[in-house]
Coordinates of C-alpha atoms and ligand atoms in Angstrom, one line a residue:
M13 CA 0.0 0.0 0.0
K14 CA 1.5 3.3 -0.9
E15 CA 0.5 6.9 -0.1
N16 CA 2.3 9.6 -2.0
N17 CA 2.3 13.1 -0.5
P18 CA 1.7 15.6 -3.2
T19 CA 3.1 18.3 -0.9
M20 CA 6.6 16.8 -1.0
S21 CA 8.4 18.9 -3.6
R22 CA 11.6 17.7 -5.3
R23 CA 13.5 20.5 -3.5
N24 CA 12.2 19.1 -0.1
F25 CA 13.1 15.6 -1.2
L26 CA 16.7 16.6 -1.8
T27 CA 17.1 18.6 1.3
V28 CA 15.7 15.9 3.6
S29 CA 18.4 14.5 5.8
G30 CA 20.3 11.3 4.9
A31 CA 17.4 8.9 5.1
I32 CA 15.8 7.7 1.9
A33 CA 13.9 10.8 1.2
G34 CA 10.2 10.7 1.1
T35 CA 9.9 7.5 2.9
T36 CA 8.5 9.1 6.1
I37 CA 5.7 10.3 4.0
I38 CA 5.1 6.9 2.7
D39 CA 5.4 5.1 6.0
P40 CA 5.4 7.3 9.1
K41 CA 6.1 4.3 11.3
S42 CA 9.6 4.0 9.9
K43 CA 12.0 5.7 12.3
I44 CA 15.1 5.8 10.1
F45 CA 13.3 7.7 7.3
A46 CA 12.0 10.3 9.6
N47 CA 12.3 13.9 8.7
S48 CA 11.1 17.1 10.2
A49 CA 7.6 16.5 8.9
I50 CA 7.2 13.8 11.5
D51 CA 7.2 14.2 15.3
M52 CA 9.8 11.7 16.4
R53 CA 8.5 11.6 19.9
E54 CA 5.4 9.9 18.6
N55 CA 7.4 7.5 16.6
T56 CA 8.4 4.6 18.8
R57 CA 8.7 1.6 16.5
K58 CA 11.9 0.4 15.0
T59 CA 12.2 0.2 11.2
R60 CA 11.8 -3.4 10.0
I61 CA 14.8 -4.3 7.7
A62 CA 15.5 -7.3 5.5
L63 CA 18.6 -8.0 3.6
V64 CA 19.2 -10.1 0.4
G65 CA 22.8 -11.2 -0.3
T66 CA 24.6 -12.4 2.8
G67 CA 28.1 -12.2 1.3
V68 CA 31.0 -10.2 2.8
R69 CA 29.5 -6.8 2.0
G70 CA 26.1 -7.6 3.3
I71 CA 27.4 -9.0 6.5
G72 CA 30.1 -6.5 7.2
M73 CA 28.8 -3.1 6.0
W74 CA 25.1 -3.7 6.3
G75 CA 24.9 -6.5 8.9
N76 CA 26.7 -6.7 12.2
S77 CA 27.8 -3.1 12.3
V78 CA 24.3 -1.9 11.7
V79 CA 22.9 -4.2 14.5
R80 CA 25.7 -3.0 16.8
D81 CA 25.6 0.8 16.0
Y82 CA 21.9 1.4 15.0
G83 CA 20.0 -1.2 17.0
D84 CA 17.9 1.6 18.6
Y85 CA 16.4 2.5 15.2
I86 CA 16.2 -0.8 13.3
E87 CA 15.5 -4.5 13.6
F88 CA 16.3 -7.3 11.2
V89 CA 13.2 -9.2 10.2
G90 CA 14.6 -11.4 7.5
L91 CA 17.7 -12.5 5.6
C92 CA 17.8 -14.1 2.2
D93 CA 20.6 -15.8 0.1
K94 CA 20.5 -18.4 -2.6
N95 CA 23.4 -20.2 -0.9
P96 CA 21.9 -21.9 2.2
G97 CA 25.3 -22.4 3.8
R98 CA 26.3 -18.8 3.4
L99 CA 22.8 -17.7 4.6
E100 CA 23.2 -19.5 7.9
T101 CA 26.9 -18.5 8.3
G102 CA 25.9 -15.0 7.5
R103 CA 23.1 -14.9 10.0
Q104 CA 25.5 -16.1 12.7
M105 CA 28.1 -13.5 11.7
I106 CA 25.6 -10.7 11.7
G107 CA 24.4 -11.9 15.1
V108 CA 20.7 -11.9 14.7
D109 CA 18.0 -14.6 15.2
C110 CA 15.5 -13.4 12.6
P111 CA 14.1 -15.9 10.0
T112 CA 16.1 -16.8 7.0
F113 CA 14.7 -17.5 3.5
A114 CA 15.9 -19.2 0.3
D115 CA 13.0 -17.7 -1.5
F116 CA 13.1 -13.9 -1.8
E117 CA 9.4 -13.3 -2.4
Q118 CA 8.4 -15.5 0.5
M119 CA 10.6 -13.4 2.7
M120 CA 8.9 -10.2 1.5
R121 CA 5.5 -11.7 2.1
Q122 CA 6.2 -13.2 5.5
A123 CA 8.7 -10.7 7.0
K124 CA 7.0 -7.6 5.5
P125 CA 10.1 -5.4 5.7
Q126 CA 9.7 -1.6 5.4
V127 CA 13.3 -1.4 4.0
L128 CA 15.1 -3.9 1.9
I129 CA 18.9 -3.9 1.7
V130 CA 20.3 -5.3 -1.6
T131 CA 23.8 -6.7 -1.5
T132 CA 23.7 -9.5 -4.1
D133 CA 25.7 -9.8 -7.3
D134 CA 25.4 -6.8 -9.5
D135 CA 23.4 -8.5 -12.3
T136 CA 20.5 -9.2 -9.8
H137 CA 20.1 -5.8 -8.3
D138 CA 17.4 -4.6 -10.7
Y139 CA 15.2 -7.6 -9.9
F140 CA 15.4 -7.2 -6.2
I141 CA 14.9 -3.4 -6.4
E142 CA 11.8 -3.7 -8.6
K143 CA 10.3 -6.7 -6.8
G144 CA 11.1 -5.2 -3.4
M145 CA 9.4 -1.9 -4.3
E146 CA 6.4 -3.8 -5.7
M147 CA 6.1 -5.8 -2.5
G148 CA 6.0 -2.7 -0.3
A149 CA 9.6 -1.8 0.7
D150 CA 11.9 1.1 0.1
I151 CA 15.4 0.1 -1.0
I152 CA 18.9 0.6 0.1
C153 CA 21.1 -0.8 -2.8
E154 CA 24.8 -1.3 -3.0
K155 CA 26.5 0.2 -6.1
P156 CA 26.3 -0.4 -9.0
M157 CA 22.6 0.1 -9.2
A158 CA 22.4 -2.0 -12.4
I159 CA 24.7 -3.3 -15.1
D160 CA 22.9 -2.3 -18.3
E161 CA 20.6 0.3 -19.6
K162 CA 17.5 -2.0 -19.8
K163 CA 17.9 -2.8 -16.1
I164 CA 18.3 0.8 -15.3
Q165 CA 15.1 1.7 -17.1
R166 CA 13.3 -1.0 -15.2
I167 CA 14.3 0.6 -11.9
I168 CA 13.3 4.1 -13.1
D169 CA 9.9 2.8 -14.2
A170 CA 9.4 0.8 -11.0
E171 CA 10.1 3.7 -8.8
K172 CA 7.6 5.9 -10.7
R173 CA 5.0 3.1 -10.7
T174 CA 5.2 2.2 -7.0
G175 CA 6.0 5.5 -5.4
R176 CA 8.8 3.7 -3.4
K177 CA 12.3 5.1 -3.1
C178 CA 15.7 3.5 -3.7
R179 CA 18.9 4.9 -2.2
V180 CA 22.2 3.9 -3.8
T181 CA 25.0 3.7 -1.2
F182 CA 27.8 5.7 -2.7
N183 CA 30.1 5.5 0.3
Y184 CA 32.9 7.2 -1.7
R185 CA 31.1 10.5 -1.5
Y186 CA 31.4 10.4 2.3
S187 CA 35.2 10.3 2.8
P188 CA 36.2 13.7 4.4
H189 CA 38.9 14.1 1.8
R190 CA 36.4 13.9 -1.1
A191 CA 33.8 16.0 0.8
K192 CA 36.5 18.7 1.1
I193 CA 37.1 18.6 -2.6
W194 CA 33.3 19.1 -3.2
E195 CA 33.4 22.2 -0.9
I196 CA 36.5 23.7 -2.5
L197 CA 35.0 23.3 -5.9
R198 CA 31.9 25.2 -4.7
S199 CA 33.9 27.9 -3.0
G200 CA 35.1 29.4 -6.3
E201 CA 38.8 29.1 -5.3
I202 CA 39.8 27.8 -8.7
G203 CA 37.3 29.9 -10.7
K204 CA 35.0 28.1 -13.1
L205 CA 35.8 24.4 -13.4
T206 CA 36.7 23.5 -17.0
S207 CA 38.3 20.1 -17.0
V208 CA 39.3 17.2 -14.8
D209 CA 42.1 14.6 -15.0
F210 CA 41.2 11.5 -13.0
H211 CA 43.3 8.4 -12.9
W212 CA 42.6 5.4 -10.7
Y213 CA 45.0 2.6 -9.9
L214 CA 44.0 -0.8 -8.6
D215 CA 47.0 -2.8 -7.4
T216 CA 48.1 -6.4 -7.9
S217 CA 46.2 -7.5 -4.8
H218 CA 42.8 -5.7 -4.8
G219 CA 42.8 -5.2 -8.5
A220 CA 43.6 -8.8 -9.1
D221 CA 40.8 -9.8 -6.8
Y222 CA 38.2 -8.6 -9.3
F223 CA 39.5 -11.2 -11.8
R224 CA 39.2 -14.0 -9.2
R225 CA 35.5 -13.5 -8.6
W226 CA 32.2 -13.2 -10.5
H227 CA 33.2 -9.7 -11.3
R228 CA 35.4 -11.2 -14.0
L229 CA 32.4 -11.8 -16.2
E230 CA 30.8 -8.8 -18.0
E231 CA 27.3 -10.4 -17.7
K232 CA 27.7 -10.5 -13.9
G233 CA 29.2 -7.1 -13.0
G234 CA 28.9 -5.1 -16.2
S235 CA 32.8 -5.1 -16.4
L236 CA 34.8 -2.8 -14.2
W237 CA 33.5 0.1 -16.3
V238 CA 30.3 -0.4 -14.3
H239 CA 31.2 -2.5 -11.2
K240 CA 34.1 -0.3 -10.2
A241 CA 34.2 2.8 -12.2
S242 CA 30.5 3.7 -11.4
H243 CA 31.9 4.7 -8.0
H244 CA 34.3 7.1 -9.8
F245 CA 31.7 8.4 -12.3
D246 CA 29.4 9.1 -9.4
L247 CA 32.1 11.2 -7.7
L248 CA 32.6 13.1 -10.9
N249 CA 28.9 13.7 -11.4
W250 CA 28.6 14.9 -7.8
W251 CA 31.8 17.0 -7.8
I252 CA 31.1 18.6 -11.2
G253 CA 27.5 19.3 -10.4
S254 CA 26.3 18.6 -13.9
D255 CA 25.2 15.5 -15.8
P256 CA 27.4 13.6 -18.3
E257 CA 26.6 14.2 -21.9
S258 CA 28.8 11.9 -24.0
V259 CA 31.5 9.3 -23.6
Y260 CA 34.3 8.1 -25.9
A261 CA 36.3 5.2 -24.6
L262 CA 39.1 2.7 -25.2
G263 CA 39.8 -0.5 -23.4
S264 CA 41.5 -3.9 -23.6
L265 CA 42.4 -7.1 -21.7
E266 CA 46.1 -7.6 -21.9
F267 CA 47.3 -8.7 -18.5
Y268 CA 44.9 -11.1 -16.8
G269 CA 42.7 -13.9 -18.3
K270 CA 44.0 -15.5 -21.5
N271 CA 47.2 -13.4 -21.3
G272 CA 48.5 -15.4 -18.3
P273 CA 51.4 -17.9 -18.8
F274 CA 49.4 -20.7 -17.1
R275 CA 46.1 -21.3 -15.5
A276 CA 43.8 -23.5 -13.3
D277 CA 40.3 -23.2 -12.0
N278 CA 41.3 -21.8 -8.7
C279 CA 44.4 -21.4 -6.4
R280 CA 43.7 -24.5 -4.2
N281 CA 43.6 -26.8 -7.3
C282 CA 46.6 -25.2 -9.1
P283 CA 49.8 -27.0 -10.0
H284 CA 51.6 -23.6 -10.6
T285 CA 51.4 -22.1 -7.0
K286 CA 55.2 -21.8 -6.7
E287 CA 55.7 -19.8 -9.8
C288 CA 52.6 -17.7 -9.7
N289 CA 52.8 -14.2 -8.2
F290 CA 49.0 -14.3 -7.8
Y291 CA 48.8 -17.5 -5.7
W292 CA 46.5 -16.8 -2.8
D293 CA 45.6 -19.2 0.0
I294 CA 42.0 -18.3 0.9
T295 CA 41.9 -20.8 3.8
R296 CA 44.3 -18.6 5.8
N297 CA 41.4 -16.1 6.2
E298 CA 39.0 -17.8 8.5
R299 CA 36.1 -15.5 7.7
L300 CA 36.4 -16.0 4.0
K301 CA 36.9 -19.7 4.4
Q302 CA 33.7 -20.0 6.4
L303 CA 31.7 -17.8 4.0
Y304 CA 32.9 -19.2 0.7
V305 CA 35.1 -22.3 0.8
D306 CA 32.8 -24.1 3.3
N307 CA 29.8 -23.4 1.1
E308 CA 31.2 -24.2 -2.4
K309 CA 29.3 -27.5 -2.1
Y310 CA 26.0 -25.6 -2.6
D311 CA 26.8 -23.5 -5.7
G312 CA 30.3 -24.5 -6.9
Y313 CA 31.4 -20.8 -6.6
Y314 CA 35.2 -20.4 -6.2
R315 CA 36.0 -17.2 -4.3
D316 CA 39.7 -17.8 -5.1
G317 CA 39.4 -18.3 -8.9
C318 CA 42.4 -18.1 -11.1
V319 CA 43.1 -14.6 -12.4
F320 CA 44.3 -16.2 -15.7
R321 CA 41.1 -18.1 -16.5
N322 CA 40.1 -18.1 -20.1
D323 CA 36.6 -17.1 -19.5
I324 CA 37.6 -13.6 -18.2
N325 CA 35.8 -11.2 -20.5
I326 CA 36.3 -7.7 -18.9
Y327 CA 38.8 -5.0 -19.7
D328 CA 41.9 -4.6 -17.4
K329 CA 43.0 -1.3 -19.0
M330 CA 40.4 1.5 -19.6
A331 CA 40.4 5.1 -20.6
A332 CA 37.6 7.5 -21.4
T333 CA 36.9 11.1 -22.4
I334 CA 33.7 12.3 -20.9
K335 CA 31.9 15.6 -21.7
Y336 CA 29.5 17.1 -19.3
M337 CA 26.4 19.2 -20.0
N338 CA 28.1 22.3 -18.5
G339 CA 31.1 21.9 -20.8
V340 CA 33.5 20.3 -18.4
Q341 CA 35.8 17.7 -20.0
V342 CA 37.1 14.7 -18.1
S343 CA 40.1 12.6 -18.9
Y344 CA 39.6 9.3 -17.0
S345 CA 41.6 6.1 -16.8
L346 CA 41.5 2.8 -14.7
T347 CA 44.4 0.5 -14.4
T348 CA 44.1 -2.9 -12.7
Y349 CA 47.6 -4.2 -12.1
S350 CA 49.5 -1.3 -10.5
P351 CA 52.2 -1.7 -7.8
Y352 CA 50.1 0.5 -5.5
E353 CA 46.4 1.3 -5.0
G354 CA 45.0 4.8 -5.2
Y355 CA 44.2 7.7 -7.5
R356 CA 45.4 11.1 -8.7
I357 CA 43.0 13.8 -9.6
A358 CA 43.3 17.4 -10.9
F359 CA 40.6 20.0 -11.3
N360 CA 41.5 22.7 -13.8
G361 CA 39.6 26.0 -13.5
T362 CA 39.8 29.5 -14.9
G363 CA 41.3 30.8 -11.7
G364 CA 43.6 28.0 -10.8
R365 CA 43.9 24.3 -10.2
M366 CA 43.3 21.7 -7.4
D367 CA 45.4 18.5 -7.1
A368 CA 44.5 15.6 -4.8
W369 CA 45.8 12.0 -4.5
I370 CA 45.3 9.0 -2.3
Q371 CA 47.7 6.1 -2.0
E372 CA 45.6 3.4 -0.2
S373 CA 48.1 0.6 -0.1
K374 CA 51.8 0.5 0.7
P375 CA 52.0 4.1 1.8
T376 CA 55.4 5.8 1.3
S377 CA 55.1 7.7 4.6
D378 CA 53.5 7.4 8.0
A379 CA 51.4 10.5 7.5
N380 CA 47.9 10.1 9.0
Y381 CA 46.4 12.7 6.7
D382 CA 45.5 13.1 3.0
E383 CA 46.4 16.2 1.2
I384 CA 44.8 18.6 -1.3
V385 CA 46.8 21.4 -3.0
V386 CA 45.0 24.5 -4.3
F387 CA 47.0 26.5 -6.8
R388 CA 45.8 30.0 -7.7
N389 CA 46.8 31.5 -11.0
F390 CA 49.3 34.4 -10.3
G391 CA 48.8 33.6 -6.6
K392 CA 49.8 31.4 -3.7
R393 CA 49.4 27.7 -3.3
E394 CA 47.7 26.3 -0.3
Y395 CA 48.2 22.8 1.3
I396 CA 45.2 21.4 3.0
Q397 CA 45.5 18.3 5.2
I398 CA 42.5 16.0 6.0
P399 CA 42.8 13.4 8.7
Q400 CA 42.5 9.9 7.4
G401 CA 39.6 7.7 8.5
S402 CA 39.1 3.9 8.3
G403 CA 36.5 2.1 6.1
H404 CA 36.7 3.6 2.6
G405 CA 38.4 6.7 4.0
G406 CA 36.0 7.1 6.9
G407 CA 33.0 7.2 4.4
D408 CA 31.3 3.9 5.4
K409 CA 30.5 5.1 9.0
L410 CA 29.3 8.6 7.9
L411 CA 27.1 7.1 5.2
K412 CA 25.4 4.7 7.7
D413 CA 25.0 7.5 10.3
Q414 CA 23.2 9.5 7.7
I415 CA 21.0 6.7 6.7
F416 CA 20.1 5.2 10.1
I417 CA 20.2 8.1 12.5
P418 CA 17.0 10.1 12.2
N419 CA 17.2 13.8 11.2
T420 CA 20.8 13.8 10.1
K421 CA 21.4 16.7 7.8
D422 CA 22.8 16.4 4.2
P423 CA 24.5 19.8 3.6
L424 CA 26.9 18.3 0.9
R425 CA 24.1 16.5 -1.0
Q426 CA 25.8 13.1 -0.4
A427 CA 22.5 11.1 -0.3
A428 CA 22.1 9.5 -3.7
E429 CA 18.9 8.5 -5.4
V430 CA 17.9 6.4 -8.4
R431 CA 18.9 9.2 -10.8
D432 CA 22.4 9.3 -9.4
G433 CA 22.7 5.6 -9.4
A434 CA 21.6 5.5 -13.0
L435 CA 23.9 8.2 -14.3
S436 CA 26.9 6.7 -12.6
C437 CA 26.3 3.4 -14.4
L438 CA 25.3 5.0 -17.7
V439 CA 28.7 6.5 -18.1
G440 CA 30.3 3.0 -17.8
I441 CA 27.6 1.5 -20.1
A442 CA 28.3 4.2 -22.6
A443 CA 32.0 3.5 -22.4
R444 CA 31.4 -0.2 -23.2
K445 CA 29.3 0.7 -26.1
S446 CA 31.8 3.3 -27.3
I447 CA 34.6 0.6 -27.3
A448 CA 32.3 -1.7 -29.4
S449 CA 31.2 1.0 -31.9
K450 CA 34.5 3.1 -31.9
E451 CA 32.2 6.1 -31.7
P452 CA 31.2 8.5 -28.9
V453 CA 28.0 7.6 -27.1
M454 CA 25.4 10.1 -26.0
I455 CA 24.1 9.5 -22.5
K456 CA 20.6 10.6 -23.5
S457 CA 20.4 7.8 -26.0
L458 CA 20.5 5.1 -23.3
S459 CA 17.4 5.7 -21.1
S460 CA 14.5 8.0 -20.4
L461 CA 16.7 10.2 -18.2
I462 CA 17.4 13.6 -19.7
P463 CA 20.8 14.9 -18.7
Q464 CA 20.8 18.4 -17.1
E465 CA 23.4 21.2 -17.3
N466 CA 23.2 22.1 -13.6
K467 CA 22.1 20.1 -10.7
L468 CA 20.4 21.8 -7.7
Ligands
NAD1 N1 30.4 0.3 -1.9 C1 31.4 -0.5 -1.8 O1 32.5 0.0 -1.5 C2 31.3 -2.0 -2.0 C3 32.3 -2.9 -1.6 C4 32.1 -4.2 -1.8 C5 31.0 -4.7 -2.4 N2 30.0 -3.8 -2.9 C6 28.8 -4.3 -3.6 O2 28.1 -5.2 -2.7 C7 27.5 -6.2 -3.5 C8 27.9 -7.6 -2.8 O3 29.3 -7.7 -2.9 P1 30.0 -8.9 -2.2 O4 31.5 -8.6 -2.3 O5 29.4 -9.1 -0.8 O6 29.7 -10.2 -3.1 P2 29.5 -11.7 -2.7 O7 29.6 -12.5 -3.9 O8 30.5 -11.9 -1.6 O9 28.0 -11.8 -2.0 C9 26.9 -11.7 -2.8 C10 25.9 -12.7 -2.2 O10 24.7 -12.6 -2.9 C11 24.1 -13.9 -3.1 N3 23.3 -14.0 -4.2 C12 23.6 -13.8 -5.5 N4 22.5 -13.9 -6.3 C13 21.5 -14.1 -5.5 C14 20.1 -14.4 -5.7 N5 19.6 -14.4 -7.0 N6 19.3 -14.6 -4.7 C15 19.8 -14.6 -3.4 N7 21.1 -14.4 -3.1 C16 22.0 -14.2 -4.2 C17 25.4 -14.8 -3.2 O11 25.1 -16.1 -2.9 C18 26.3 -14.1 -2.2 O12 26.2 -14.7 -0.9 C19 27.9 -6.0 -4.9 O13 26.9 -5.4 -5.6 C20 29.1 -5.2 -4.8 O14 29.3 -4.3 -5.9 C21 30.1 -2.5 -2.7

């Protein structure tokens, strides 16, 4: 049953604090979606939450830490996973005694959650978002929202049809370093923004891990153009404050997959462990062993797959030129076999330039801060140091505070909705199509969304 409030303007919707905006209007009993329109003192019931996908992200980011830190506001009423072993292990790791379900629709019918958290493989997100909305829940979905343009359209249509809301959890927006960049861009320090150079490096540990798992298949994760780079494209969309207009891209697979000197199905069954730099013994990590190795018997999924398997069909080297509706040009690249993990970014403006970088792995110094440098044309440079946080640069905790603690404000517009989730993925989808066609691809050609020059 849905009730839309015609008095809820788009402006109100965007300025509502971190909760899934509009939800209080739909269901005033839900505490975590409260905003100023509801008197919290009359609102004593906890929000009923269900989660589908009890893998490492579901359990860690959206499971046990949520129970521990936000138990005053929420209660888990159901967990679902297609792997029965991981479902039970996940329930124990989250530390709840709510019912578990192999059948998603049965969970929705019996547990009647107000909010559904979606942390399954990327290719399934659209189904759970659409069905979850149809069966009466608002949605919190991990990125990427969906892996192709048809699935994105399905979500846009479902939201419109049901009046439910979907929040996409872009934790990258919440790191204090990136939030500071957003503020500096809006302060006018570097004049009018004209172009951005953005280069992201995944290392031979984390980067390689994408090629071990389901992410290695385009049909599962949309390739790293969507699975990983949608994080980066969302940052660009948010920082630039305009929608992407067109994308021209290049990409190839020339390190992992068929390029390897030898291969096996997975590391535990491999005859080349002594000579392979990528050999990884998953059984030394007790948590991953319990979640994945011990449950292979149910679905045959290897969490420690060989990075040189012949079926790998995603790019490991990517570059794109993105044009924004407000004229800003972006030069972007993603490399997946770097000796260190991190990124470098530069914002060029008519009044100066801002440089920022993060080196996440193997730091070269013991500094406990990240830096931003603002250069002013014909003027002085300024070094700004931001204290480092843990959990995606401190972003994970701030994101959850904003979602689960009622009435948390959103002054930096970090709360992301379906439109943001869609546009972040559409840049990556356009990049894939551009590589195939060798032509630039217009974002407006991909869905019913009409790119705008200026966001609010
Ligand atoms: N924001 C971030 O920084 C971040 C970090 C890690 C993962 N993620 C996202 O979280 C999601 C989960 O990632 P993960 O690393 O936990 O993956 P995972 O493979 O460890 O877990 C996914 C779980 O979903 C289950 N599943 C898949 N299809 C299902 C279906 N049809 N019905 C029921 N269960 C199903 C699997 O059995 C598995 O337990 C992904 O979308 C990923 O992109 C986001």
